[in-house]
């Protein structure tokens, strides 16, 4: 039996092609929102006669993020029980078919319903793709692929928003929904190329390690905070730039692209800090976040604001692989799906709540500049807490 398992493991060695498929799958969830941004004005005009359209149309765009936040832990639990590969393939096919539905729908309520189902599929895709990276790769290789995943998702936003705009130009307000069909060839690649990770125990015994909540929960809170401060910078980008100078949509788009490049560079820089501990990496990332937010609040020129935004996004790019690798490092193998599901849920909850929180704070504490300085102060507080945890903390980045 041992020799048989060894033979299976020898045949199931993850390589670059496996990593690429998982990266492509991980791009699908953010694609569901990013590609629709250019057609938002068209949808607003089309459904302007629907009561509450000013609220409902943006909800149709963003509700998948809420579903990812709510259903990722469940998706992780299901993949731990039923296997990663069948869950991922099924979710990709559902994503393609349900994602296409709004192309044919004319009722806003039905579109929102379809987007809710899409969000549940996204939760499974994002969670299982990340869990498989953790299953397939170990140590330095795992850290590299986690960084690549985050970098590729950031960089893909630049191309996807342009593609969404082109599809909207040629096919109208429903054009970008055609792009969801790209999940079908990804599902086929997953079916024929990916393999199910070998579990040492078919059944989880009573003595099997449980989810280490005391170690995981604080990391989830930090991830939630990172999600909020990162997406605040993204959703308020136009308003932040307008604090320094009047800006056109083209300028906002160009600086947004630069911000995503900063995010990608930050995620790739994560692996350069050989032997660095989690608290040290958090302190670096949050310091950059604080500098960026403070600079954006106080700068008086568009160039200075743009540089501040780039610095903040570079910091966010470092923080995401730090948090994900840290959580993966403390998870027993039998609960990796649940752990990655919780991390995904925390991050997407930050994405969904960021615009709600910043809007509420703007009305309560006196304008966007004050909110930006508040986030800078909270980031500094995070740096102080990280410093208190730095002594004796084990290295997170492999040599």
mmCIF file of C-alpha atoms in Angstrom:
data_model
loop_
_atom_site.group_PDB
_atom_site.id
_atom_site.type_symbol
_atom_site.label_atom_id
_atom_site.label_comp_id
_atom_site.label_asym_id
_atom_site.label_seq_id
_atom_site.Cartn_x
_atom_site.Cartn_y
_atom_site.Cartn_z
ATOM 1 C CA UNK A 1 0.000 0.000 0.000
ATOM 2 C CA UNK A 2 2.830 2.386 0.866
ATOM 3 C CA UNK A 3 4.580 1.663 -2.439
ATOM 4 C CA UNK A 4 1.338 2.254 -4.325
ATOM 5 C CA UNK A 5 0.880 5.665 -2.674
ATOM 6 C CA UNK A 6 4.499 6.514 -3.483
ATOM 7 C CA UNK A 7 3.911 5.644 -7.155
ATOM 8 C CA UNK A 8 0.783 7.823 -7.278
ATOM 9 C CA UNK A 9 2.623 10.719 -5.674
ATOM 10 C CA UNK A 10 5.488 10.362 -8.170
ATOM 11 C CA UNK A 11 3.013 10.633 -11.075
ATOM 12 C CA UNK A 12 1.173 13.563 -9.495
ATOM 13 C CA UNK A 13 3.890 16.180 -9.231
ATOM 14 C CA UNK A 14 2.647 19.712 -9.699
ATOM 15 C CA UNK A 15 4.419 21.701 -12.396
ATOM 16 C CA UNK A 16 4.067 25.107 -14.024
ATOM 17 C CA UNK A 17 1.071 24.032 -16.118
ATOM 18 C CA UNK A 18 -0.876 23.163 -12.949
ATOM 19 C CA UNK A 19 -0.016 26.508 -11.406
ATOM 20 C CA UNK A 20 -1.059 28.409 -14.556
ATOM 21 C CA UNK A 21 -4.475 26.723 -14.634
ATOM 22 C CA UNK A 22 -5.067 27.617 -10.994
ATOM 23 C CA UNK A 23 -4.019 31.229 -11.616
ATOM 24 C CA UNK A 24 -6.435 31.471 -14.560
ATOM 25 C CA UNK A 25 -9.211 30.065 -12.381
ATOM 26 C CA UNK A 26 -8.415 32.579 -9.619
ATOM 27 C CA UNK A 27 -8.824 35.461 -12.087
ATOM 28 C CA UNK A 28 -12.471 34.527 -12.757
ATOM 29 C CA UNK A 29 -14.012 35.926 -9.520
ATOM 30 C CA UNK A 30 -12.569 39.463 -9.775
ATOM 31 C CA UNK A 31 -13.274 39.420 -13.524
ATOM 32 C CA UNK A 32 -16.994 39.182 -12.739
ATOM 33 C CA UNK A 33 -16.984 42.728 -11.346
ATOM 34 C CA UNK A 34 -14.105 44.393 -13.197
ATOM 35 C CA UNK A 35 -15.427 43.725 -16.718
ATOM 36 C CA UNK A 36 -18.780 45.342 -15.881
ATOM 37 C CA UNK A 37 -17.355 48.655 -14.624
ATOM 38 C CA UNK A 38 -17.276 50.259 -18.114
ATOM 39 C CA UNK A 39 -20.959 49.416 -18.772
ATOM 40 C CA UNK A 40 -22.279 50.650 -15.424
ATOM 41 C CA UNK A 41 -23.525 53.940 -16.966
ATOM 42 C CA UNK A 42 -25.327 51.961 -19.704
ATOM 43 C CA UNK A 43 -27.044 49.744 -17.152
ATOM 44 C CA UNK A 44 -28.010 52.771 -15.042
ATOM 45 C CA UNK A 45 -29.642 54.356 -18.087
ATOM 46 C CA UNK A 46 -31.346 51.125 -19.186
ATOM 47 C CA UNK A 47 -32.967 50.487 -15.806
ATOM 48 C CA UNK A 48 -33.630 54.127 -14.890
ATOM 49 C CA UNK A 49 -37.382 53.446 -14.819
ATOM 50 C CA UNK A 50 -36.985 50.723 -12.147
ATOM 51 C CA UNK A 51 -37.737 51.910 -8.630
ATOM 52 C CA UNK A 52 -34.511 52.071 -6.601
ATOM 53 C CA UNK A 53 -32.315 51.587 -9.691
ATOM 54 C CA UNK A 54 -29.571 53.860 -8.293
ATOM 55 C CA UNK A 55 -29.064 51.297 -5.514
ATOM 56 C CA UNK A 56 -29.996 48.071 -7.334
ATOM 57 C CA UNK A 57 -27.769 48.425 -10.414
ATOM 58 C CA UNK A 58 -24.527 48.816 -8.387
ATOM 59 C CA UNK A 59 -25.715 45.930 -6.190
ATOM 60 C CA UNK A 60 -26.009 43.765 -9.313
ATOM 61 C CA UNK A 61 -22.332 44.504 -9.914
ATOM 62 C CA UNK A 62 -21.015 43.922 -6.395
ATOM 63 C CA UNK A 63 -23.310 41.271 -4.887
ATOM 64 C CA UNK A 64 -20.990 38.420 -6.045
ATOM 65 C CA UNK A 65 -18.314 39.808 -3.682
ATOM 66 C CA UNK A 66 -20.744 39.507 -0.760
ATOM 67 C CA UNK A 67 -21.540 35.925 -1.797
ATOM 68 C CA UNK A 68 -17.811 35.097 -1.900
ATOM 69 C CA UNK A 69 -17.464 36.517 1.611
ATOM 70 C CA UNK A 70 -20.416 34.487 2.912
ATOM 71 C CA UNK A 71 -19.926 31.177 1.101
ATOM 72 C CA UNK A 72 -16.136 30.743 0.871
ATOM 73 C CA UNK A 73 -15.870 28.962 4.268
ATOM 74 C CA UNK A 74 -18.630 26.541 3.186
ATOM 75 C CA UNK A 75 -16.912 25.971 -0.160
ATOM 76 C CA UNK A 76 -13.672 25.169 1.662
ATOM 77 C CA UNK A 77 -15.441 22.700 3.958
ATOM 78 C CA UNK A 78 -17.114 20.973 0.978
ATOM 79 C CA UNK A 79 -13.784 20.682 -0.858
ATOM 80 C CA UNK A 80 -12.178 19.135 2.243
ATOM 81 C CA UNK A 81 -14.962 16.527 2.315
ATOM 82 C CA UNK A 82 -15.678 15.881 -1.382
ATOM 83 C CA UNK A 83 -12.353 16.666 -3.018
ATOM 84 C CA UNK A 84 -10.927 19.761 -4.668
ATOM 85 C CA UNK A 85 -11.106 18.868 -8.360
ATOM 86 C CA UNK A 86 -14.851 18.072 -8.709
ATOM 87 C CA UNK A 87 -15.784 21.218 -6.763
ATOM 88 C CA UNK A 88 -13.536 23.424 -8.909
ATOM 89 C CA UNK A 89 -14.717 21.992 -12.243
ATOM 90 C CA UNK A 90 -18.385 22.224 -11.260
ATOM 91 C CA UNK A 91 -17.964 25.789 -10.021
ATOM 92 C CA UNK A 92 -16.220 26.887 -13.244
ATOM 93 C CA UNK A 93 -19.017 25.433 -15.403
ATOM 94 C CA UNK A 94 -21.710 27.054 -13.255
ATOM 95 C CA UNK A 95 -19.774 30.330 -13.418
ATOM 96 C CA UNK A 96 -19.743 30.207 -17.233
ATOM 97 C CA UNK A 97 -23.409 29.318 -17.675
ATOM 98 C CA UNK A 98 -24.934 31.485 -14.937
ATOM 99 C CA UNK A 99 -22.539 34.325 -15.738
ATOM 100 C CA UNK A 100 -23.871 34.344 -19.314
ATOM 101 C CA UNK A 101 -27.552 34.457 -18.250
ATOM 102 C CA UNK A 102 -27.763 38.265 -17.882
ATOM 103 C CA UNK A 103 -26.835 38.573 -21.565
ATOM 104 C CA UNK A 104 -30.364 37.311 -22.315
ATOM 105 C CA UNK A 105 -32.220 38.801 -19.317
ATOM 106 C CA UNK A 106 -34.100 42.092 -19.304
ATOM 107 C CA UNK A 107 -35.417 42.013 -15.734
ATOM 108 C CA UNK A 108 -33.115 43.613 -13.140
ATOM 109 C CA UNK A 109 -34.326 41.365 -10.307
ATOM 110 C CA UNK A 110 -33.551 38.271 -12.380
ATOM 111 C CA UNK A 111 -30.109 39.646 -13.203
ATOM 112 C CA UNK A 112 -29.384 40.158 -9.496
ATOM 113 C CA UNK A 113 -30.596 36.606 -8.747
ATOM 114 C CA UNK A 114 -28.250 35.225 -11.414
ATOM 115 C CA UNK A 115 -25.390 37.263 -9.964
ATOM 116 C CA UNK A 116 -26.038 35.772 -6.512
ATOM 117 C CA UNK A 117 -25.672 32.237 -7.902
ATOM 118 C CA UNK A 118 -22.581 33.413 -9.764
ATOM 119 C CA UNK A 119 -21.120 34.676 -6.481
ATOM 120 C CA UNK A 120 -21.568 31.278 -4.851
ATOM 121 C CA UNK A 121 -19.679 29.686 -7.762
ATOM 122 C CA UNK A 122 -16.972 32.346 -7.395
ATOM 123 C CA UNK A 123 -16.602 31.460 -3.714
ATOM 124 C CA UNK A 124 -15.843 27.863 -4.657
ATOM 125 C CA UNK A 125 -13.460 28.828 -7.486
ATOM 126 C CA UNK A 126 -11.397 31.255 -5.414
ATOM 127 C CA UNK A 127 -11.240 29.017 -2.350
ATOM 128 C CA UNK A 128 -10.418 25.766 -4.144
ATOM 129 C CA UNK A 129 -7.874 27.349 -6.519
ATOM 130 C CA UNK A 130 -6.000 28.730 -3.502
ATOM 131 C CA UNK A 131 -6.341 25.464 -1.573
ATOM 132 C CA UNK A 132 -4.917 23.514 -4.524
ATOM 133 C CA UNK A 133 -1.911 25.821 -4.686
ATOM 134 C CA UNK A 134 -1.372 25.010 -1.003
ATOM 135 C CA UNK A 135 -1.846 21.275 -1.718
ATOM 136 C CA UNK A 136 0.361 21.127 -4.804
ATOM 137 C CA UNK A 137 3.302 23.264 -3.669
ATOM 138 C CA UNK A 138 5.297 23.491 -0.456
ATOM 139 C CA UNK A 139 7.749 25.934 1.098
ATOM 140 C CA UNK A 140 9.385 28.381 -1.278
ATOM 141 C CA UNK A 141 7.406 27.117 -4.279
ATOM 142 C CA UNK A 142 4.098 27.665 -2.480
ATOM 143 C CA UNK A 143 5.111 31.193 -1.505
ATOM 144 C CA UNK A 144 6.117 31.932 -5.096
ATOM 145 C CA UNK A 145 2.812 30.727 -6.533
ATOM 146 C CA UNK A 146 0.774 32.611 -3.924
ATOM 147 C CA UNK A 147 2.655 35.793 -4.890
ATOM 148 C CA UNK A 148 2.151 35.068 -8.599
ATOM 149 C CA UNK A 149 -1.571 34.514 -8.030
ATOM 150 C CA UNK A 150 -2.027 37.876 -6.320
ATOM 151 C CA UNK A 151 0.162 39.670 -8.882
ATOM 152 C CA UNK A 152 -1.692 38.156 -11.840
ATOM 153 C CA UNK A 153 -5.097 39.007 -10.398
ATOM 154 C CA UNK A 154 -3.924 42.622 -9.963
ATOM 155 C CA UNK A 155 -2.425 42.907 -13.436
ATOM 156 C CA UNK A 156 -5.383 41.192 -15.108
ATOM 157 C CA UNK A 157 -7.607 44.036 -13.899
ATOM 158 C CA UNK A 158 -5.847 46.386 -16.330
ATOM 159 C CA UNK A 159 -6.647 44.207 -19.347
ATOM 160 C CA UNK A 160 -10.092 43.069 -18.178
ATOM 161 C CA UNK A 161 -11.493 46.568 -17.728
ATOM 162 C CA UNK A 162 -10.349 47.411 -21.265
ATOM 163 C CA UNK A 163 -11.875 44.191 -22.670
ATOM 164 C CA UNK A 164 -15.119 44.917 -20.817
ATOM 165 C CA UNK A 165 -15.194 48.362 -22.392
ATOM 166 C CA UNK A 166 -14.642 46.973 -25.899
ATOM 167 C CA UNK A 167 -17.360 44.344 -25.496
ATOM 168 C CA UNK A 168 -19.709 47.041 -24.206
ATOM 169 C CA UNK A 169 -18.845 49.196 -27.212
ATOM 170 C CA UNK A 170 -19.608 46.445 -29.750
ATOM 171 C CA UNK A 171 -22.429 44.520 -28.040
ATOM 172 C CA UNK A 172 -24.015 47.096 -25.751
ATOM 173 C CA UNK A 173 -24.765 46.809 -22.044
ATOM 174 C CA UNK A 174 -24.747 42.982 -22.164
ATOM 175 C CA UNK A 175 -21.472 42.573 -24.064
ATOM 176 C CA UNK A 176 -19.115 41.857 -21.126
ATOM 177 C CA UNK A 177 -21.277 38.931 -19.985
ATOM 178 C CA UNK A 178 -20.046 36.999 -23.039
ATOM 179 C CA UNK A 179 -16.558 36.942 -21.536
ATOM 180 C CA UNK A 180 -17.701 34.597 -18.758
ATOM 181 C CA UNK A 181 -17.676 31.748 -21.283
ATOM 182 C CA UNK A 182 -13.873 31.709 -21.004
ATOM 183 C CA UNK A 183 -14.390 29.669 -17.822
ATOM 184 C CA UNK A 184 -15.390 26.658 -19.962
ATOM 185 C CA UNK A 185 -11.942 26.004 -21.482
ATOM 186 C CA UNK A 186 -10.413 26.610 -18.043
ATOM 187 C CA UNK A 187 -12.783 23.962 -16.632
ATOM 188 C CA UNK A 188 -11.720 21.545 -19.393
ATOM 189 C CA UNK A 189 -8.051 22.142 -18.626
ATOM 190 C CA UNK A 190 -8.784 21.549 -14.946
ATOM 191 C CA UNK A 191 -10.578 18.302 -15.778
ATOM 192 C CA UNK A 192 -7.776 16.877 -17.942
ATOM 193 C CA UNK A 193 -4.639 18.294 -16.307
ATOM 194 C CA UNK A 194 -5.242 18.876 -12.589
ATOM 195 C CA UNK A 195 -5.109 15.965 -10.162
ATOM 196 C CA UNK A 196 -6.765 15.374 -6.828
ATOM 197 C CA UNK A 197 -4.282 15.777 -3.950
ATOM 198 C CA UNK A 198 -3.594 12.560 -2.045
ATOM 199 C CA UNK A 199 -4.945 12.490 1.479
ATOM 200 C CA UNK A 200 -3.133 10.361 3.977
ATOM 201 C CA UNK A 201 -6.470 9.378 5.578
ATOM 202 C CA UNK A 202 -9.666 8.736 3.664
ATOM 203 C CA UNK A 203 -11.646 9.394 6.832
ATOM 204 C CA UNK A 204 -10.796 12.055 9.355
ATOM 205 C CA UNK A 205 -10.205 10.381 12.695
ATOM 206 C CA UNK A 206 -11.271 11.848 16.012
ATOM 207 C CA UNK A 207 -7.610 12.611 16.740
ATOM 208 C CA UNK A 208 -7.078 14.501 13.455
ATOM 209 C CA UNK A 209 -5.940 18.108 13.919
ATOM 210 C CA UNK A 210 -8.753 20.640 14.074
ATOM 211 C CA UNK A 211 -8.806 24.172 12.720
ATOM 212 C CA UNK A 212 -6.501 26.176 15.049
ATOM 213 C CA UNK A 213 -8.935 29.033 15.687
ATOM 214 C CA UNK A 214 -6.788 30.821 18.256
ATOM 215 C CA UNK A 215 -4.004 31.201 15.689
ATOM 216 C CA UNK A 216 -6.200 31.760 12.627
ATOM 217 C CA UNK A 217 -8.765 34.266 13.937
ATOM 218 C CA UNK A 218 -6.327 37.183 14.528
ATOM 219 C CA UNK A 219 -4.925 36.638 11.025
ATOM 220 C CA UNK A 220 -8.458 36.783 9.598
ATOM 221 C CA UNK A 221 -9.060 40.111 11.358
ATOM 222 C CA UNK A 222 -5.867 41.549 9.867
ATOM 223 C CA UNK A 223 -6.924 40.243 6.427
ATOM 224 C CA UNK A 224 -10.329 41.927 6.821
ATOM 225 C CA UNK A 225 -8.603 45.215 7.687
ATOM 226 C CA UNK A 226 -6.274 44.903 4.690
ATOM 227 C CA UNK A 227 -9.278 44.246 2.431
ATOM 228 C CA UNK A 228 -11.043 47.350 3.718
ATOM 229 C CA UNK A 229 -8.093 49.741 3.400
ATOM 230 C CA UNK A 230 -7.098 48.358 -0.016
ATOM 231 C CA UNK A 231 -10.549 48.544 -1.609
ATOM 232 C CA UNK A 232 -11.198 51.957 -0.069
ATOM 233 C CA UNK A 233 -8.252 53.216 -2.095
ATOM 234 C CA UNK A 234 -9.705 51.578 -5.224
ATOM 235 C CA UNK A 235 -13.378 52.573 -4.936
ATOM 236 C CA UNK A 236 -12.550 56.131 -3.887
ATOM 237 C CA UNK A 237 -9.708 56.569 -6.375
ATOM 238 C CA UNK A 238 -11.441 59.285 -8.390
ATOM 239 C CA UNK A 239 -12.436 61.243 -5.285
ATOM 240 C CA UNK A 240 -8.950 60.931 -3.784
ATOM 241 C CA UNK A 241 -7.347 62.278 -6.949
ATOM 242 C CA UNK A 242 -9.912 65.082 -7.085
ATOM 243 C CA UNK A 243 -8.677 66.307 -3.694
ATOM 244 C CA UNK A 244 -5.550 67.518 -5.493
ATOM 245 C CA UNK A 245 -6.784 68.281 -9.000
ATOM 246 C CA UNK A 246 -9.695 67.920 -11.401
ATOM 247 C CA UNK A 247 -9.315 64.606 -13.237
ATOM 248 C CA UNK A 248 -10.863 62.978 -16.290
ATOM 249 C CA UNK A 249 -11.978 59.323 -16.506
ATOM 250 C CA UNK A 250 -8.904 58.601 -18.656
ATOM 251 C CA UNK A 251 -6.564 59.984 -15.987
ATOM 252 C CA UNK A 252 -8.348 57.987 -13.266
ATOM 253 C CA UNK A 253 -8.020 54.851 -15.403
ATOM 254 C CA UNK A 254 -4.317 55.441 -16.028
ATOM 255 C CA UNK A 255 -3.516 56.012 -12.367
ATOM 256 C CA UNK A 256 -5.683 53.027 -11.439
ATOM 257 C CA UNK A 257 -3.629 50.875 -13.806
ATOM 258 C CA UNK A 258 -0.430 52.150 -12.167
ATOM 259 C CA UNK A 259 -1.897 51.319 -8.750
ATOM 260 C CA UNK A 260 -2.553 47.739 -9.855
ATOM 261 C CA UNK A 261 1.010 47.490 -11.133
ATOM 262 C CA UNK A 262 2.186 48.684 -7.708
ATOM 263 C CA UNK A 263 0.052 45.971 -6.117
ATOM 264 C CA UNK A 264 1.617 43.325 -8.366
ATOM 265 C CA UNK A 265 5.157 44.544 -7.672
ATOM 266 C CA UNK A 266 4.484 44.498 -3.934
ATOM 267 C CA UNK A 267 3.251 40.899 -4.048
ATOM 268 C CA UNK A 268 6.333 39.820 -5.971
ATOM 269 C CA UNK A 269 8.592 41.715 -3.532
ATOM 270 C CA UNK A 270 7.224 39.522 -0.719
ATOM 271 C CA UNK A 271 9.567 36.688 -1.675
ATOM 272 C CA UNK A 272 12.650 38.926 -1.499
ATOM 273 C CA UNK A 273 12.494 39.217 2.301
ATOM 274 C CA UNK A 274 14.258 35.915 3.010
ATOM 275 C CA UNK A 275 13.664 34.654 6.533
ATOM 276 C CA UNK A 276 11.379 37.571 7.449
ATOM 277 C CA UNK A 277 8.688 36.839 10.025
ATOM 278 C CA UNK A 278 4.992 37.562 9.585
ATOM 279 C CA UNK A 279 4.985 40.505 12.055
ATOM 280 C CA UNK A 280 7.973 42.082 10.304
ATOM 281 C CA UNK A 281 6.316 41.839 6.891
ATOM 282 C CA UNK A 282 3.059 43.232 8.284
ATOM 283 C CA UNK A 283 4.940 46.167 9.807
ATOM 284 C CA UNK A 284 6.551 46.958 6.430
ATOM 285 C CA UNK A 285 3.296 46.656 4.499
ATOM 286 C CA UNK A 286 1.284 48.754 6.961
ATOM 287 C CA UNK A 287 4.029 51.393 7.106
ATOM 288 C CA UNK A 288 3.751 51.790 3.330
ATOM 289 C CA UNK A 289 -0.038 51.874 3.670
ATOM 290 C CA UNK A 290 0.202 54.642 6.289
ATOM 291 C CA UNK A 291 2.618 56.679 4.139
ATOM 292 C CA UNK A 292 0.348 56.292 1.134
ATOM 293 C CA UNK A 293 -2.859 57.248 2.932
ATOM 294 C CA UNK A 294 -1.250 60.204 4.694
ATOM 295 C CA UNK A 295 0.339 61.387 1.452
ATOM 296 C CA UNK A 296 -2.977 61.107 -0.401
ATOM 297 C CA UNK A 297 -4.708 63.132 2.329
ATOM 298 C CA UNK A 298 -2.138 65.932 2.499
ATOM 299 C CA UNK A 299 -0.662 66.227 -1.010
ATOM 300 C CA UNK A 300 -1.679 69.193 -3.143
ATOM 301 C CA UNK A 301 -0.563 68.005 -6.582
ATOM 302 C CA UNK A 302 -1.798 65.175 -8.768
ATOM 303 C CA UNK A 303 1.728 63.766 -9.112
ATOM 304 C CA UNK A 304 2.255 63.605 -5.349
ATOM 305 C CA UNK A 305 -1.144 61.983 -4.838
ATOM 306 C CA UNK A 306 -0.399 59.420 -7.551
ATOM 307 C CA UNK A 307 2.932 58.531 -5.939
ATOM 308 C CA UNK A 308 1.231 58.172 -2.552
ATOM 309 C CA UNK A 309 -1.381 55.827 -4.037
ATOM 310 C CA UNK A 310 1.338 53.732 -5.700
ATOM 311 C CA UNK A 311 3.227 53.432 -2.372
ATOM 312 C CA UNK A 312 0.068 52.343 -0.548
ATOM 313 C CA UNK A 313 -0.748 49.741 -3.210
ATOM 314 C CA UNK A 314 2.808 48.401 -3.106
ATOM 315 C CA UNK A 315 2.283 47.896 0.633
ATOM 316 C CA UNK A 316 -1.065 46.169 0.071
ATOM 317 C CA UNK A 317 0.646 43.913 -2.465
ATOM 318 C CA UNK A 318 3.079 42.794 0.242
ATOM 319 C CA UNK A 319 0.359 42.324 2.856
ATOM 320 C CA UNK A 320 -1.843 39.915 0.882
ATOM 321 C CA UNK A 321 0.712 37.126 0.280
ATOM 322 C CA UNK A 322 1.944 37.675 3.831
ATOM 323 C CA UNK A 323 -1.489 36.999 5.312
ATOM 324 C CA UNK A 324 -2.306 34.085 3.017
ATOM 325 C CA UNK A 325 1.059 32.364 3.486
ATOM 326 C CA UNK A 326 0.864 32.923 7.236
ATOM 327 C CA UNK A 327 -2.529 31.258 7.472
ATOM 328 C CA UNK A 328 -1.420 28.367 5.247
ATOM 329 C CA UNK A 329 1.635 27.859 7.472
ATOM 330 C CA UNK A 330 -0.516 27.213 10.569
ATOM 331 C CA UNK A 331 -3.199 25.029 8.931
ATOM 332 C CA UNK A 332 -3.131 21.229 9.268
ATOM 333 C CA UNK A 333 -3.485 19.518 5.871
ATOM 334 C CA UNK A 334 -6.947 18.149 6.602
ATOM 335 C CA UNK A 335 -8.441 21.651 7.052
ATOM 336 C CA UNK A 336 -6.617 23.627 4.333
ATOM 337 C CA UNK A 337 -9.866 24.024 2.375
ATOM 338 C CA UNK A 338 -11.708 25.483 5.348
ATOM 339 C CA UNK A 339 -8.777 27.723 6.222
ATOM 340 C CA UNK A 340 -8.411 29.146 2.712
ATOM 341 C CA UNK A 341 -12.184 29.584 2.588
ATOM 342 C CA UNK A 342 -12.108 31.655 5.761
ATOM 343 C CA UNK A 343 -9.227 33.778 4.426
ATOM 344 C CA UNK A 344 -11.023 34.339 1.108
ATOM 345 C CA UNK A 345 -14.230 35.208 2.953
ATOM 346 C CA UNK A 346 -12.466 37.732 5.185
ATOM 347 C CA UNK A 347 -10.764 39.461 2.260
ATOM 348 C CA UNK A 348 -13.911 39.679 0.119
ATOM 349 C CA UNK A 349 -15.905 40.880 3.126
ATOM 350 C CA UNK A 350 -13.417 43.739 3.280
ATOM 351 C CA UNK A 351 -13.981 44.367 -0.437
ATOM 352 C CA UNK A 352 -17.757 44.460 -0.055
ATOM 353 C CA UNK A 353 -17.882 46.587 3.104
ATOM 354 C CA UNK A 354 -15.128 49.077 2.131
ATOM 355 C CA UNK A 355 -17.405 51.506 0.228
ATOM 356 C CA UNK A 356 -20.095 51.239 2.919
ATOM 357 C CA UNK A 357 -17.653 51.979 5.744
ATOM 358 C CA UNK A 358 -15.872 54.864 4.016
ATOM 359 C CA UNK A 359 -19.176 56.502 3.042
ATOM 360 C CA UNK A 360 -20.423 56.242 6.624
ATOM 361 C CA UNK A 361 -17.156 57.629 7.997
ATOM 362 C CA UNK A 362 -17.194 60.547 5.548
ATOM 363 C CA UNK A 363 -20.546 61.689 6.883
ATOM 364 C CA UNK A 364 -19.574 61.152 10.523
ATOM 365 C CA UNK A 365 -16.007 62.427 10.927
ATOM 366 C CA UNK A 366 -15.752 65.199 8.386
ATOM 367 C CA UNK A 367 -14.802 64.458 4.802
ATOM 368 C CA UNK A 368 -12.577 62.167 2.784
ATOM 369 C CA UNK A 369 -9.275 63.727 3.913
ATOM 370 C CA UNK A 370 -10.129 62.938 7.526
ATOM 371 C CA UNK A 371 -11.017 59.346 6.621
ATOM 372 C CA UNK A 372 -7.707 58.917 4.793
ATOM 373 C CA UNK A 373 -5.774 60.226 7.808
ATOM 374 C CA UNK A 374 -7.812 57.930 10.076
ATOM 375 C CA UNK A 375 -6.828 54.914 7.959
ATOM 376 C CA UNK A 376 -3.211 56.075 8.079
ATOM 377 C CA UNK A 377 -3.453 56.230 11.879
ATOM 378 C CA UNK A 378 -4.997 52.751 12.069
ATOM 379 C CA UNK A 379 -2.181 51.436 9.873
ATOM 380 C CA UNK A 380 0.386 52.975 12.253
ATOM 381 C CA UNK A 381 -1.414 51.323 15.168
ATOM 382 C CA UNK A 382 -1.113 48.018 13.297
ATOM 383 C CA UNK A 383 2.628 48.616 12.890
ATOM 384 C CA UNK A 384 2.992 49.165 16.643
ATOM 385 C CA UNK A 385 1.112 45.936 17.407
ATOM 386 C CA UNK A 386 3.226 44.046 14.847
ATOM 387 C CA UNK A 387 6.413 45.307 16.533
ATOM 388 C CA UNK A 388 5.241 43.868 19.869
ATOM 389 C CA UNK A 389 4.858 40.429 18.205
ATOM 390 C CA UNK A 390 8.142 40.509 16.297
ATOM 391 C CA UNK A 391 10.517 39.123 18.930
ATOM 392 C CA UNK A 392 10.907 35.376 18.564
ATOM 393 C CA UNK A 393 8.467 35.123 15.649
ATOM 394 C CA UNK A 394 9.424 32.348 13.194
ATOM 395 C CA UNK A 395 10.455 33.152 9.623
ATOM 396 C CA UNK A 396 7.621 33.162 7.106
ATOM 397 C CA UNK A 397 9.574 33.572 3.849
ATOM 398 C CA UNK A 398 11.703 30.582 2.890
ATOM 399 C CA UNK A 399 15.399 31.052 2.091
#
